[in-house]
Amino acid sequence: MALRERFLMAPVVPAPEPWRPVFAYKYGVPVGGLLGIGFASHPDDGRDLVMVVSHDGHGLFDAVTGEKIARDRDPDPDDSTPDAVADLACPGLGPISGTRVRIAGLFGGGFHTTTEDGWTLEVVAPAWPNHRVLLSGDGGILHSGPHGERWWHIYHSHYSELRAFGFSPSGETIAVATSSDVCLWTRRSESVTRAAIR
């Protein structure tokens, strides 16, 4: 079967263990006018945080629990979008105030597409302009072998423009951002995170 047909026929399926979705909603959490996202580490326990930059300001999510932990609806105009600076960074907020977060999305940038232990992400567009995010766990050719066993079609951006995708630097979070949503998967235990917060 031709590769394009394999991609077209593969339905969206849940990411395999140990990955789990962070948000209950199928496409993550709605964020209108999303421009880009960036990763940061929580200063208390190192868990992944995801900063979201949109036309409506900046937000910060806990990438393990999905909780929105900070919001700035009126950021400084000089730093409100990452295109204002050469390194595509915006100032952090909440627990990461005083740091800068590199943002990937509409203005460029990108994230890791592999992890140290062999997980791989790839984006394909067999029915352009609709993008599909594929996950593989064996570190080999991403779409070799049976779908749902060796590789998984975990996200289909058929209604919004893909902005960014990839793994966090820790390899514990997968993020997919479109012009209207952010979807996250984690392999960090929520109970470990809650214990660390106490």
Coordinates of C-alpha atoms in Angstrom, one line a residue:
M1 CA 0.0 0.0 0.0
A2 CA 1.3 3.4 -0.9
L3 CA 2.5 5.5 2.1
R4 CA 0.0 8.3 1.4
E5 CA -2.9 5.9 1.5
R6 CA -1.5 4.4 4.8
F7 CA -1.6 7.8 6.4
L8 CA -5.0 8.6 5.0
M9 CA -6.5 5.3 6.3
A10 CA -4.9 5.5 9.8
P11 CA -7.5 6.8 12.3
V12 CA -6.6 8.9 15.3
V13 CA -5.9 6.7 18.2
P14 CA -4.8 7.3 21.8
A15 CA -1.1 7.5 22.5
P16 CA 0.2 4.3 23.9
E17 CA 1.4 3.8 27.5
P18 CA 3.1 5.4 29.3
W19 CA 1.6 8.5 27.6
R20 CA -1.7 9.9 28.8
P21 CA -3.6 13.0 27.7
V22 CA -3.4 15.9 30.0
F23 CA -6.7 17.5 29.1
A24 CA -10.1 15.8 29.0
Y25 CA -11.2 17.6 25.8
K26 CA -10.3 15.6 22.6
Y27 CA -8.3 18.5 21.1
G28 CA -6.8 19.7 24.3
V29 CA -7.7 23.1 25.6
P30 CA -9.1 25.9 23.4
V31 CA -6.9 29.0 22.9
G32 CA -8.2 31.4 20.4
G33 CA -5.7 33.2 18.2
L34 CA -2.8 31.0 19.4
L35 CA 0.6 32.2 18.1
G36 CA 2.9 29.8 19.7
I37 CA 4.0 27.8 22.8
G38 CA 7.1 27.2 24.8
F39 CA 8.4 24.8 27.5
A40 CA 9.8 25.7 30.9
S41 CA 10.6 23.7 34.1
H42 CA 8.9 24.4 37.4
P43 CA 11.5 25.8 39.8
D44 CA 10.1 23.6 42.7
D45 CA 10.3 20.1 41.2
G46 CA 11.3 20.4 37.6
R47 CA 8.0 19.3 36.1
D48 CA 7.2 20.6 32.6
L49 CA 5.3 23.8 32.2
V50 CA 3.8 25.0 28.9
M51 CA 3.6 28.7 28.1
V52 CA 1.0 29.8 25.6
V53 CA 1.2 33.0 23.6
S54 CA -1.9 34.2 21.9
H55 CA -3.6 37.4 20.7
D56 CA -5.3 37.5 24.1
G57 CA -2.1 37.5 26.1
H58 CA 0.1 34.8 27.8
G59 CA -0.9 31.8 29.8
L60 CA 1.1 29.1 31.7
F61 CA -0.1 25.5 32.1
D62 CA 1.1 22.7 34.3
A63 CA 1.9 20.0 31.7
V64 CA 1.2 17.2 34.2
T65 CA -2.2 18.2 35.7
G66 CA -3.4 20.6 33.0
E67 CA -4.0 23.4 35.5
K68 CA -3.7 26.9 34.3
I69 CA -1.3 28.4 36.9
A70 CA -0.7 31.9 35.6
R71 CA -2.3 34.3 33.1
D72 CA -1.3 37.7 31.8
R73 CA -4.0 39.3 29.6
D74 CA -2.0 42.5 29.0
P75 CA 1.7 41.7 28.5
D76 CA 4.2 44.5 27.8
P77 CA 3.7 45.3 24.0
D78 CA 7.5 45.1 23.5
D79 CA 7.4 41.4 24.7
S80 CA 3.9 40.3 23.9
T81 CA 4.9 38.3 20.8
P82 CA 8.1 36.4 20.2
D83 CA 8.8 38.0 16.8
A84 CA 9.9 41.2 18.7
V85 CA 13.3 39.6 19.6
A86 CA 15.9 37.6 17.8
D87 CA 15.7 34.5 20.0
L88 CA 11.8 34.2 19.7
A89 CA 11.4 34.4 23.5
C90 CA 8.8 36.0 25.8
P91 CA 9.1 36.8 29.5
G92 CA 7.9 34.0 31.8
L93 CA 5.1 34.5 34.3
G94 CA 3.9 33.0 37.5
P95 CA 6.5 30.7 39.0
I96 CA 8.9 31.3 36.1
S97 CA 8.8 35.1 36.3
G98 CA 12.2 36.6 35.7
T99 CA 13.1 34.0 33.0
R100 CA 12.6 34.0 29.3
V101 CA 10.8 31.2 27.4
R102 CA 11.6 30.4 23.8
I103 CA 8.3 30.2 21.8
A104 CA 7.8 28.0 18.7
G105 CA 4.9 28.7 16.4
L106 CA 3.7 31.2 13.8
F107 CA 7.0 33.1 13.9
G108 CA 9.3 30.0 13.7
G109 CA 11.2 27.9 16.1
G110 CA 10.7 24.3 17.0
F111 CA 11.0 21.5 19.5
H112 CA 12.7 18.1 19.9
T113 CA 11.2 15.4 17.6
T114 CA 13.0 12.5 19.5
T115 CA 13.6 11.5 23.1
E116 CA 16.7 9.8 24.5
D117 CA 14.8 6.6 24.9
G118 CA 13.6 6.3 21.4
W119 CA 10.2 8.0 21.1
T120 CA 9.8 9.9 17.8
L121 CA 7.3 12.4 16.4
E122 CA 6.7 13.3 12.8
V123 CA 4.1 15.5 11.0
V124 CA 2.7 14.4 7.6
A125 CA 0.2 16.1 5.4
P126 CA -1.2 13.5 2.9
A127 CA -4.3 15.7 2.5
W128 CA -2.6 19.1 2.7
P129 CA -3.2 21.5 4.4
N130 CA -4.4 19.1 7.1
H131 CA -1.5 17.9 9.2
R132 CA -1.3 14.6 11.1
V133 CA 1.0 14.0 14.1
L134 CA 2.5 10.5 14.2
L135 CA 4.2 8.9 17.2
S136 CA 6.6 6.0 17.2
G137 CA 8.2 4.2 20.2
D138 CA 10.9 2.1 18.7
G139 CA 13.3 4.7 17.5
G140 CA 13.2 3.3 14.0
I141 CA 11.4 4.3 10.8
L142 CA 8.4 6.1 12.2
H143 CA 5.6 4.5 10.1
S144 CA 7.0 1.0 9.6
G145 CA 5.0 -1.9 10.9
P146 CA 1.3 -1.9 11.9
H147 CA -0.5 1.3 12.9
G148 CA -1.5 1.1 16.5
E149 CA 1.3 -1.3 17.3
R150 CA 4.5 0.3 16.0
W151 CA 3.3 3.8 15.3
W152 CA 0.2 5.9 16.3
H153 CA -1.7 8.7 14.5
I154 CA -2.3 10.8 17.7
Y155 CA -3.5 14.1 16.3
H156 CA -5.2 15.3 13.2
S157 CA -5.3 19.1 12.6
H158 CA -8.1 19.2 10.1
Y159 CA -9.9 22.4 11.3
S160 CA -7.0 24.7 12.4
E161 CA -3.5 25.5 11.3
L162 CA -0.7 23.6 12.9
R163 CA 1.6 26.0 14.9
A164 CA 4.1 23.7 16.7
F165 CA 4.7 20.2 17.8
G166 CA 7.3 18.2 19.7
F167 CA 8.7 16.9 23.0
S168 CA 9.7 19.0 25.9
P169 CA 13.5 19.0 26.7
S170 CA 12.8 16.5 29.5
G171 CA 11.1 14.1 27.1
E172 CA 8.2 13.8 29.5
T173 CA 5.7 15.9 27.5
I174 CA 4.3 15.9 24.0
A175 CA 2.7 19.2 22.8
V176 CA 0.7 19.9 19.7
A177 CA -0.4 23.5 19.2
T178 CA -2.8 24.8 16.5
S179 CA -4.2 28.3 15.8
S180 CA -7.1 27.4 18.2
D181 CA -5.9 24.7 20.7
V182 CA -3.1 23.2 22.7
C183 CA -3.0 19.4 23.2
L184 CA -0.6 17.8 25.7
W185 CA 0.4 14.3 26.7
T186 CA 2.6 13.4 29.6
R187 CA 4.3 10.3 30.9
R188 CA 5.0 11.8 34.3
S189 CA 2.8 10.5 37.1
E190 CA 0.3 13.0 38.5
S191 CA 0.6 11.5 41.9
V192 CA 4.3 12.0 42.0
T193 CA 3.8 15.7 41.1
R194 CA 1.1 16.2 43.8
A195 CA 3.4 14.6 46.4
A196 CA 6.2 17.0 45.4
I197 CA 4.0 20.0 45.7
R198 CA 2.9 19.2 49.3

